[in-house]
XYZ file of C-alpha atoms in Angstrom:
581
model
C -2.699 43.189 -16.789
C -1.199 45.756 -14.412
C 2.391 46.139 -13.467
C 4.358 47.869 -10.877
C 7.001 50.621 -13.107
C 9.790 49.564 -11.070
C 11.289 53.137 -11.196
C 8.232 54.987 -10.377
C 6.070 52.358 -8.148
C 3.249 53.111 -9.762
C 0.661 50.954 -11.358
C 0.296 50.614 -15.565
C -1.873 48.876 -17.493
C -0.995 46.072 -20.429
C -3.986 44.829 -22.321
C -0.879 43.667 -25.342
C 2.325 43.987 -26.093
C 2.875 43.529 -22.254
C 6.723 44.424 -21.603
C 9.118 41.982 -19.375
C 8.461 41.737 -16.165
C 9.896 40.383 -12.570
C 7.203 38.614 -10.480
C 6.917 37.968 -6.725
C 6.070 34.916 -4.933
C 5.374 35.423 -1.444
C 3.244 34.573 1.420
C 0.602 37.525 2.777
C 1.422 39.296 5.833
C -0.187 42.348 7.920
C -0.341 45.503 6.130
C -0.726 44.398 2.689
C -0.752 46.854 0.048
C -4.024 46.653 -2.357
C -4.985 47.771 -5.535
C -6.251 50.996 -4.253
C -3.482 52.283 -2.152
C -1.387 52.172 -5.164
C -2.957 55.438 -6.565
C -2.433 57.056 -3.100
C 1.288 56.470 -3.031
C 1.645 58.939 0.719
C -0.837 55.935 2.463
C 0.801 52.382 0.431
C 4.265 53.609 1.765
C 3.387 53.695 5.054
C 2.003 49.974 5.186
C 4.212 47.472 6.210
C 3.688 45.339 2.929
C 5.611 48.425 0.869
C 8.638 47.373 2.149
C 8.361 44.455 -0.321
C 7.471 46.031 -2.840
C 10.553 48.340 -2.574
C 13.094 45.273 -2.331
C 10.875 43.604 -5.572
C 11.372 46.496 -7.531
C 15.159 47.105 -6.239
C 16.083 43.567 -7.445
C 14.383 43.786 -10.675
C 15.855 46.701 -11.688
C 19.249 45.026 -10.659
C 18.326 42.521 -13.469
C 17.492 44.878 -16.016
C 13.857 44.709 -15.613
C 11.557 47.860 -15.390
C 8.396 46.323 -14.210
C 7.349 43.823 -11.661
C 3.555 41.817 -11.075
C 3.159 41.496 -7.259
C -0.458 39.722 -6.802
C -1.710 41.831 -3.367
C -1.588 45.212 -5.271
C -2.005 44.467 -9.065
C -5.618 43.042 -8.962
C -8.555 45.276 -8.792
C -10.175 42.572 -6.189
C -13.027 45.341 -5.934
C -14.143 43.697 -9.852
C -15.194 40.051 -9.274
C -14.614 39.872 -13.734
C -11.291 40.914 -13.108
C -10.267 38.976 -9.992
C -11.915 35.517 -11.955
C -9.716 36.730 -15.218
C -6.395 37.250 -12.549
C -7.039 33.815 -10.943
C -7.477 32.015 -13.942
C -4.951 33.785 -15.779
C -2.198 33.138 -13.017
C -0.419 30.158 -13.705
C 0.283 32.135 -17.572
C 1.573 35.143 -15.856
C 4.101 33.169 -13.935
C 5.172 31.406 -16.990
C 5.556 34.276 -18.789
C 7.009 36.368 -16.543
C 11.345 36.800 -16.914
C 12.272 35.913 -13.391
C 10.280 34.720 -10.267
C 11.561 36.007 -7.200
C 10.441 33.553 -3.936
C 10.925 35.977 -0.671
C 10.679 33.448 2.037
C 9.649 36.112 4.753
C 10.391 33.441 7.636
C 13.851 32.176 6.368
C 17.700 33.221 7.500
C 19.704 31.297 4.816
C 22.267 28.515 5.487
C 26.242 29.423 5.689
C 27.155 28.714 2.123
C 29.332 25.731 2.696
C 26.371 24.252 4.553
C 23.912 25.164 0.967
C 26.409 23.579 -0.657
C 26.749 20.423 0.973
C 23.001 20.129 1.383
C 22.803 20.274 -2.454
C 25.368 17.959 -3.191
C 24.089 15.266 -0.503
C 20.309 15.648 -2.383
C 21.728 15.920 -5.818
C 24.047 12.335 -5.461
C 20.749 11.009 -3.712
C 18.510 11.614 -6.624
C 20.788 9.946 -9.260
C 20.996 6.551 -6.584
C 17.584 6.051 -6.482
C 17.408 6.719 -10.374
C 19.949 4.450 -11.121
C 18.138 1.773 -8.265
C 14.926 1.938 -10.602
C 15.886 1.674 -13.690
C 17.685 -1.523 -12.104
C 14.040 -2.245 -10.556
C 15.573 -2.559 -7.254
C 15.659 -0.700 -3.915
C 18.531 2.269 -3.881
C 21.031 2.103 -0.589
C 19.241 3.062 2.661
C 19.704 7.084 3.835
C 23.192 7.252 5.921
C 23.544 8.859 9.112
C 25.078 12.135 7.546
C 22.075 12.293 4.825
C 19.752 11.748 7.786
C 21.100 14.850 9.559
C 21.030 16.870 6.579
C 17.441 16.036 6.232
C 16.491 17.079 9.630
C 18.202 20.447 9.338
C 16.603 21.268 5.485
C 13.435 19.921 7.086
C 13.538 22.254 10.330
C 14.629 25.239 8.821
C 13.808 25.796 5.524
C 11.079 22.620 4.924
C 9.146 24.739 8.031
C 8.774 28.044 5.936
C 4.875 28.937 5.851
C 5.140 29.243 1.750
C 5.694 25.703 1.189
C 2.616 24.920 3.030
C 0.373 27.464 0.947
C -2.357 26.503 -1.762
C -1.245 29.623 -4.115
C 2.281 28.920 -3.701
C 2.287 25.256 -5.624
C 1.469 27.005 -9.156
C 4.279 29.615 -8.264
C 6.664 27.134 -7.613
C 5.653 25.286 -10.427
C 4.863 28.045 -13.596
C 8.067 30.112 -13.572
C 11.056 28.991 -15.760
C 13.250 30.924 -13.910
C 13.267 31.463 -9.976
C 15.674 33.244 -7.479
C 15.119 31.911 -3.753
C 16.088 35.291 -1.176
C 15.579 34.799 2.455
C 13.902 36.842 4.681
C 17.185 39.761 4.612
C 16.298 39.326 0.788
C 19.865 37.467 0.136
C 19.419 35.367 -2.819
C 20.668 31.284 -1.759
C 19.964 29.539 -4.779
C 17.923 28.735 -8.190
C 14.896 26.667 -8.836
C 17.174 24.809 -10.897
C 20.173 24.584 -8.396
C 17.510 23.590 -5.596
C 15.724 21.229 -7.493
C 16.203 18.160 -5.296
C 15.786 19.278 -2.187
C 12.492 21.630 -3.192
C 11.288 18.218 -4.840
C 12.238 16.389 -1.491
C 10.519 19.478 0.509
C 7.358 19.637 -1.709
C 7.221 16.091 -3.431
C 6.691 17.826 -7.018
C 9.000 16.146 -9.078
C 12.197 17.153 -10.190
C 11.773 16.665 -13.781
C 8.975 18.938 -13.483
C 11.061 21.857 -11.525
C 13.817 21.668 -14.620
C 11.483 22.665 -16.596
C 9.998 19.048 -17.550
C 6.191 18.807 -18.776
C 3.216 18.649 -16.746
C 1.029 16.427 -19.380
C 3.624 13.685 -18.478
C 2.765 13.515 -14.538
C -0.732 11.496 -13.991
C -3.549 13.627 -12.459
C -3.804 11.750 -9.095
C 0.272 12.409 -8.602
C -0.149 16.203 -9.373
C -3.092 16.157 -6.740
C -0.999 15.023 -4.139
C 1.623 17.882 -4.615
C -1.489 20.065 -2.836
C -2.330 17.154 -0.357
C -0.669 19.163 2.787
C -1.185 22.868 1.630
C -3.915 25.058 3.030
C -5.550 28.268 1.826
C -7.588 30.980 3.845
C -10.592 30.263 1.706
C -12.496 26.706 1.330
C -12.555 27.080 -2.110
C -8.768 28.722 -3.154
C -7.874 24.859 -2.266
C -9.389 24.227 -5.606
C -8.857 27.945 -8.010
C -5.363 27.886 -6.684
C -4.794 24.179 -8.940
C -6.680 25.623 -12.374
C -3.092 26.248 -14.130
C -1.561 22.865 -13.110
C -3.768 20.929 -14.586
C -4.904 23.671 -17.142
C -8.170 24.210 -16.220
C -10.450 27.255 -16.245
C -13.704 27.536 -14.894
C -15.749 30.596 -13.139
C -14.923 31.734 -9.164
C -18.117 31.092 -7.028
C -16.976 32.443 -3.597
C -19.482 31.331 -1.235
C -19.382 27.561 -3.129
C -17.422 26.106 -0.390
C -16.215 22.486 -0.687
C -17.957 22.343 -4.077
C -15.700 23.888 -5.895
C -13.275 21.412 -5.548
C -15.674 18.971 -6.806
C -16.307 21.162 -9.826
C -12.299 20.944 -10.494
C -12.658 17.438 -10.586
C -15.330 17.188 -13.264
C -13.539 19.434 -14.858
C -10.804 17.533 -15.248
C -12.568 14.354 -15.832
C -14.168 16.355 -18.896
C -10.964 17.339 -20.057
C -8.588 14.269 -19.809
C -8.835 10.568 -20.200
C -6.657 10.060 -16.591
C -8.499 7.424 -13.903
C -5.746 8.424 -11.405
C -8.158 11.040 -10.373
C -10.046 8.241 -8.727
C -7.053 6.916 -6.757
C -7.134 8.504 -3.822
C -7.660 7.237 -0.053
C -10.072 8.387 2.442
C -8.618 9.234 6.157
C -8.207 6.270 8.674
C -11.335 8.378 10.702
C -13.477 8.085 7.707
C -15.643 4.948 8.774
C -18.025 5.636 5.478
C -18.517 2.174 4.161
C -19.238 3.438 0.571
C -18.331 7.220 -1.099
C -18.910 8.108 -4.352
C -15.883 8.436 -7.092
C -14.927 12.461 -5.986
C -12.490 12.958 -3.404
C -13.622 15.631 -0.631
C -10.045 17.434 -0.877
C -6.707 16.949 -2.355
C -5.238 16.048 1.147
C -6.960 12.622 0.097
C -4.575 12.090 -2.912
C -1.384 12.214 -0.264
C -0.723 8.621 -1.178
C -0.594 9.209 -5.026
C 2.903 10.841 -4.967
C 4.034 7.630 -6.917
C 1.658 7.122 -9.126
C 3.046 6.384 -12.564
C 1.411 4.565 -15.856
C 1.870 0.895 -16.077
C 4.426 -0.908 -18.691
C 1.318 -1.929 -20.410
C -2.433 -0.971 -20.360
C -4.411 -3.378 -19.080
C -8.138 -1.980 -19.190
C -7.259 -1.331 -23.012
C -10.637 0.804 -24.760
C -12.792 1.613 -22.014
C -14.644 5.233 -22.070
C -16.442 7.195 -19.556
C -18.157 10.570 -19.050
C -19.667 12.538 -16.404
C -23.318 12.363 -16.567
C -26.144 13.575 -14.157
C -26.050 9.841 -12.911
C -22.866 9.781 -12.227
C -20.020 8.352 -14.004
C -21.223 6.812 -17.178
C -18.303 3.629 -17.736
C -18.245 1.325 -21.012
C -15.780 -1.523 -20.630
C -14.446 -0.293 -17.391
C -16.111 -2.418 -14.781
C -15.132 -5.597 -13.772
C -16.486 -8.636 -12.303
C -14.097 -10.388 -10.054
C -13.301 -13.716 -9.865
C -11.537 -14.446 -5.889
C -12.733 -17.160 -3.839
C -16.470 -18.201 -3.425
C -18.496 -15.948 -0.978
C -16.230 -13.134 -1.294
C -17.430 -9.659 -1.225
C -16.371 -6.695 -3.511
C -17.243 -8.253 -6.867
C -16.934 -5.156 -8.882
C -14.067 -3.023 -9.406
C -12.713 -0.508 -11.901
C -9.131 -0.661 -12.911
C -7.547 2.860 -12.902
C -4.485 2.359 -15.134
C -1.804 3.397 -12.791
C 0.800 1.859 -10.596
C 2.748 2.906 -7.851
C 6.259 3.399 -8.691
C 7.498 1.019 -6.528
C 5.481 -2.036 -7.569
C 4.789 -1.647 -11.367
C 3.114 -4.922 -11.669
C 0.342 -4.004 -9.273
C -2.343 -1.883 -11.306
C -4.363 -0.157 -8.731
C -8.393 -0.373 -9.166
C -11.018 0.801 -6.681
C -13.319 -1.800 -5.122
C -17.463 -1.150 -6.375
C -20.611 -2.052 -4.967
C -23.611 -2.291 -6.908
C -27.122 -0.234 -5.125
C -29.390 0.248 -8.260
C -30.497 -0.525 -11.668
C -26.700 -0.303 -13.480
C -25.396 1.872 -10.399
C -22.766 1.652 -8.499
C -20.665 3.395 -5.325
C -17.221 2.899 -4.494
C -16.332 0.760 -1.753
C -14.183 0.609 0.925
C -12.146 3.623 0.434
C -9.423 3.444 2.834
C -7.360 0.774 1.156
C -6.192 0.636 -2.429
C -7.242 -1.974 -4.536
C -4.634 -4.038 -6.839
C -5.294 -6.150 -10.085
C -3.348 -8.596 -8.337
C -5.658 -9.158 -5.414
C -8.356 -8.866 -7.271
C -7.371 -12.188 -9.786
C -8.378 -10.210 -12.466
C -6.996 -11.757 -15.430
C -9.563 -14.177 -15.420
C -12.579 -10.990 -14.825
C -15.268 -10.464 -17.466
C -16.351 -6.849 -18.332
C -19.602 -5.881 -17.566
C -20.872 -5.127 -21.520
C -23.762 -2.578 -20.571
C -22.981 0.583 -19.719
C -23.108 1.550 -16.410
C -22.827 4.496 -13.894
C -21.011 4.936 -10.351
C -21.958 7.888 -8.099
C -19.385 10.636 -8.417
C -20.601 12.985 -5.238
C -21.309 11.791 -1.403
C -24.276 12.574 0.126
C -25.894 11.729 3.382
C -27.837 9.739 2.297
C -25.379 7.139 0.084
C -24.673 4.628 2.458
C -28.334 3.279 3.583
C -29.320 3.686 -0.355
C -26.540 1.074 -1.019
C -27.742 -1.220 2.285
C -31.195 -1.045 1.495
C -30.674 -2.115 -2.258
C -30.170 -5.740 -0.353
C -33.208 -5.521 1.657
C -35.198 -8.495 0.829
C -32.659 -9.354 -2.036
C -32.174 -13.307 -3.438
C -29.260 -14.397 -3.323
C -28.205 -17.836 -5.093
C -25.732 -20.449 -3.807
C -23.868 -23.291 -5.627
C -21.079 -25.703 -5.141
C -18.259 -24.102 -6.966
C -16.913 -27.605 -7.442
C -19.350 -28.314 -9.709
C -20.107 -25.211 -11.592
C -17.758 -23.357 -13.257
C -18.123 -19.911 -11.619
C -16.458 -17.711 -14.834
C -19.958 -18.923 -16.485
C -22.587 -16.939 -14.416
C -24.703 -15.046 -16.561
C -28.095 -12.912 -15.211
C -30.833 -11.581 -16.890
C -31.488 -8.560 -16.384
C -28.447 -7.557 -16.341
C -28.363 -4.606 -14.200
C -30.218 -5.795 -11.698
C -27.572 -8.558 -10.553
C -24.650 -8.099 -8.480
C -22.996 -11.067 -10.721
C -20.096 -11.826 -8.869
C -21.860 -12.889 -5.289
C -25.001 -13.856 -7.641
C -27.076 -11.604 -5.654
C -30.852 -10.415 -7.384
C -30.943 -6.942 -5.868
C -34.255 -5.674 -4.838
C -33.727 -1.835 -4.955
C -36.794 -1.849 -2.864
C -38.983 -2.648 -5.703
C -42.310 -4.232 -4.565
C -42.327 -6.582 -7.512
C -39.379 -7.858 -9.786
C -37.717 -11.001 -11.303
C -34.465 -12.825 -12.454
C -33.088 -15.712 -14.603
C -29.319 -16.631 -13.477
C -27.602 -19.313 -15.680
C -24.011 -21.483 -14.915
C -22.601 -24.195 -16.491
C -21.342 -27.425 -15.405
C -17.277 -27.722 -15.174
C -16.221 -28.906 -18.459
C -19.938 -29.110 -20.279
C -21.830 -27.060 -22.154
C -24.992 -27.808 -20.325
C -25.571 -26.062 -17.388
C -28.921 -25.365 -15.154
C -30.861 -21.866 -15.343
C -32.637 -20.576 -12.143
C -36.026 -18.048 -12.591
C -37.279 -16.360 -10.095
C -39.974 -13.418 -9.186
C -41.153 -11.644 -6.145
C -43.382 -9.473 -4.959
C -44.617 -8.161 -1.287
C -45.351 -11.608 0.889
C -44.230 -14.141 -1.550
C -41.650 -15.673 -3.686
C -41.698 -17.935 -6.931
C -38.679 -19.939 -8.330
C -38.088 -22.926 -10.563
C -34.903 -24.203 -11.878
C -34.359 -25.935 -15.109
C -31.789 -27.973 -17.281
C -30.410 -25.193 -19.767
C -31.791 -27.074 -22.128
C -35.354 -27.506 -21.127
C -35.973 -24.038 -20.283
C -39.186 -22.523 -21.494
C -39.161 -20.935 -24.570
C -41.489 -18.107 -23.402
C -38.613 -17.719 -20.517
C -36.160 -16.838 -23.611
C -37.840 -13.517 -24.674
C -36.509 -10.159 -23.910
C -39.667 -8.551 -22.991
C -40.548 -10.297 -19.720
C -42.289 -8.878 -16.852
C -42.273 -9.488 -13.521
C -46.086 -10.759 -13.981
C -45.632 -13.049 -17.408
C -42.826 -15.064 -15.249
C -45.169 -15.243 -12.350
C -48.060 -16.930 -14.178
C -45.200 -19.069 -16.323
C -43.827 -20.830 -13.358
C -46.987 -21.224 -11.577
C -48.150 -23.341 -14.908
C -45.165 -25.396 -14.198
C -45.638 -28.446 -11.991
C -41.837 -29.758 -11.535
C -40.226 -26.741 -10.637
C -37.452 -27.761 -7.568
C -35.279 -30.428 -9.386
C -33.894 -30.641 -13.024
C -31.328 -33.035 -14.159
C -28.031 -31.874 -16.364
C -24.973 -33.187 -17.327
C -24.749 -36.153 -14.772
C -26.218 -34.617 -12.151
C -29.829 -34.117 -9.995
C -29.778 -31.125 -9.142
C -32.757 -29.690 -6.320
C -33.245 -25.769 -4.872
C -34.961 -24.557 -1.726
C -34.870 -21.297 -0.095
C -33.489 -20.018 3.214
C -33.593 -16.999 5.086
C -30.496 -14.984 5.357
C -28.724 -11.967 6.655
C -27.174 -9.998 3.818
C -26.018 -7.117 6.460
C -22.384 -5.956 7.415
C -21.166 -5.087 10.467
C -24.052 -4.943 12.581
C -26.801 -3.617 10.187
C -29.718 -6.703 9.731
C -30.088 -6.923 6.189
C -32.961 -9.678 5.775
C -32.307 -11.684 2.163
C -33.726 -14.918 0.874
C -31.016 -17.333 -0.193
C -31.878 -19.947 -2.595
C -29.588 -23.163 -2.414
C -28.913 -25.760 -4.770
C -27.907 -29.237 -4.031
C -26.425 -31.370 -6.445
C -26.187 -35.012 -6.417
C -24.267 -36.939 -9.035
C -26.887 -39.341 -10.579
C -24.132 -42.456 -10.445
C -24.500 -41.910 -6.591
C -28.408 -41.897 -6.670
C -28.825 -45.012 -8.298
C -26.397 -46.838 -6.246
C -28.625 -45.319 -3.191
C -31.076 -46.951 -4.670
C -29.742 -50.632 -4.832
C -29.332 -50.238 -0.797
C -32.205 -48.661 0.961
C -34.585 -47.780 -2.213
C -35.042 -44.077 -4.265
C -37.234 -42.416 -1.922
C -39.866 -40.734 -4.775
C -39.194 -37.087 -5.599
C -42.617 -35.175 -5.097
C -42.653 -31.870 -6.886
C -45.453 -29.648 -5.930
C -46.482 -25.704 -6.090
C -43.819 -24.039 -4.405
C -45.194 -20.397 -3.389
C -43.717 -19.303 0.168
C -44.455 -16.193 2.282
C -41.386 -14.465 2.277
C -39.445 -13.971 5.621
């Protein structure tokens, strides 16, 4: 580590016993003094960036401090080993360091009765709305006078370029100790004196600027503390978070948006925190389906509320990052809303927002593959609430949801429909919180959908029982290029060689087709008949052809009094092998 001697200006290096030292938080201007001008001390003086070096090592010596860390001349940036080592090492060298000095270069500092009444309006603030939530109720709205003050803090000091800066989160953030000097370097105030109106300015939260710890604040919260910074480089949006959520990982300059991405499995490696998931795409984002990664933290600007629940609702799930995405066990859901509804998966991410702790957010899935999955939707959040899902069933197989978009994403997920079979039921009849498919993974349970994944030749058995019976009806089909086979059966008179777990598209095919009565079945009080439509399975626009096989049920009490009147018209059962539309 190098440091600045205060007395001397020149540059020594600490590999231990490193000595107390000032640091400097700062936004770059022209004229910056680098690494190498500091061994040519006739050239660094006469660049415009000396001068605050001069007033850094003025006020540290005022403190009793003989060496100072300034980042634009105490990293050799000409070493990639030792600029990675600096960047990664940063967050722990403003920690460490005795005092952080922020020089707000574009700042002239308010009269001091005007600090102080700023302060006190913030300050009295903060404790209302504390006392309002522990209360679970709204706090008083903002008076006229707090309005004002707002305005001012907000067009003077809230304007300064270093609280929109990537680098400058960490530095706010690290320290334990910080003096704010304007741009005459006249100090105006303490991290800790400022507290609530930096947390107001930069939404980090106070707890967190008095020293509180970061392990306590949910990942998707500390994301959106970056969610309206900017750096110079693509990827500093994403080395400029490492210490905040402890992270290190190597620089690839060049990487672009990928490196932020990295961060994220990163993190997802190194916590057990779904509020990484929660964020929102922008209102111009008219991507039906992305995968679980958020492009940038400007995405996480809603999560500034984000707190855990009062109790944990998707109790022993796990996940891992895999090179098919996010591996889940126990965290997808199968929703239960009205018949016909779309969105049947969803993955709770054990968080609320502060405001409404009842409401556990979740993001809304949609199934495109053999156990895969993309998110869906993702403007909107997604609540337990709306989603009904105290009554949801876990989907027991493990299964994966794309983590990264690509081009590509959204037709995969449309074309997984693409001559799909979808089954249809009265919902008075069968109880819906029954539905059970076989195989699995290949059913989009909840709209008891038999996804094709453009497969030339696959099958399905769906099962449901009858409200308030234990009997229920099973429905097989298999199809292949031109055709379609189906049969549906009591659960009780299914065929045995329909039970076994090693079934191939080709042993159902030549089951059914040894079957004669395949189209009605009778259960629990009930005739019950299938036939097959053709359907549209598309969304806005986009023609998704589908077959949709409908049952009809009849109550048998019914039938036989039809019969008394006009006579039971007789019920021919026959081969039932259609060309597929």
């Amino acid at each position: 580590m190098w440091l600045i001697n205060c007395q001397s200006r020149h540059l020594e290096e600490f590999v231990k016993d490193v000595p107390s030292y000032a640091i400097l938080s700062h936004t770059w201007g022209e004229e910056e003094v680098t690494f190498s001008d500091m061994s040519d001390p006739g050239k660094a003086e006469t660049k415009d960036g000396f001068k605050k070096i001069r007033a850094t090592c003025r006020v540290a010596l005022e403190q009793n401090l003989k060496y100072a860390w300034i980042d634009t001349c105490c990293i050799d940036k000409s070493s990639s080993a030792e600029l990675s080592e600096a960047i990664n090492s940063m967050f722990a060298w403003y920690k460490k360091a005795a005092i952080c000095f922020v020089w707000l270069s574009d700042f002239t500092s308010f009269p001091d009765e005007t600090l102080a009444e700023i302060i006190a309006s913030f300050d009295a603030r903060e404790e209302l709305e504390a006392q309002a939530e522990g209360f679970y109720k709204d706090p008083p709205q903002l008076t006229g006078t707090e309005i004002d003050i707002r305005n001012t803090v907000r067009k003077n000091l809230g304007n300064c370029k270093w609280f929109s800066r990537g680098w400058t989160l960490q530095e706010l953030i690290a320290p334990r100790q910080i003096n704010f000097y304007d741009k005459s370097w006249n100090c105006f105030g303490s991290k800790l004196q400022l507290a609530s109106v930096l947390s107001w300015i930069t939404g980090v939260d106070t707890s967190v600027l008095k020293g509180g710890s970061l392990d306590e604040i949910l990942v998707g919260r500390r994301m959106s503390w970056a969610s309206n910074r900017t750096t110079t480089r693509v990827e500093d949006i994403a080395y400029c978070l490492l210490g905040i959520f402890d992270i290190n990982m190597p620089l690839l300059y060049g990487e672009g948006k990928k490196a932020f991405t990295r961060l994220q499995e990163e993190i997802i490696r190194s916590s057990h925190d779904l509020s990484i998931f929660a964020w929102k795409a922008d209102v111009n984002d008219t991507r039906r389906f992305r995968g679980l990664m958020a492009s940038s933290p400007a995405e996480f600007k809603g999560c500034q509320r984000l707190v855990k629940p009062s109790f944990e609702w998707n109790n022993g799930g796990e996940y891992g990052l895999t090179s098919r995405g996010l591996r889940t066990d126990g965290l997808i859901r199968i929703g239960r809303g009205e018949a016909g509804e779309a969105g049947s998966y969803f993955m709770s991410l054990g968080c609320v927002d502060e405001r409404q702790r009842k409401l556990i957010l979740a993001v809304s899935l949609r199934q495109y593959g053999s156990g895969l999955f993309a998110r869906r939707k993702p403007w909107p959040m997604t609540t337990v609430f709306d989603l009904n899902v105290y009554s949801a069933a876990k989907l027991t197989q493990p299964q994966y949801i794309c983590c990264k978009d690509s081009p590509c994403l959204e037709d995969t997920v449309m074309n997984s429909r693409i001559n799909a079979i979808q089954i249809r039921f009265s919902a008075d009849i069968f109880d819906n919180d029954s539905v059970s498919a076989f195989p699995q993974a290949d059913w989009d349970l909840r709209n008891s959908i038999l996804l094709s994944f453009q497969r030339p030749y696959y099958w399905g058995m769906w099962k449901v029982k009858v409200k308030d019976q234990n009997n229920g009806i099973s429905i097989v089909c298999v199809r292949s290029s031109g055709w379609l086979l189906y049969g549906i059966f009591a659960s009780d008179k299914l065929p045995s060689a329909l039970n076994r777990d090693d079934l191939l598209p080709s042993h159902v095919e030549d089951i059914l087709q040894r079957l004669p009565n395949r189209t009605l079945t009778e259960c629990s009080g009930f005739i019950h008949t299938i036939k097959d439509i053709r359907i549209d399975l598309g969304e806005t626009g986009v023609e998704i052809p589908a077959t949709l096989l409908q049952i009809d049920s009849t109550e048998t009490k019914r039938l036989k009094k039809s019969r008394s009147s006009i006579g039971l018209k007789r019920v021919q059962t026959f081969f039932k092998k259609t060309r597929s539309m």
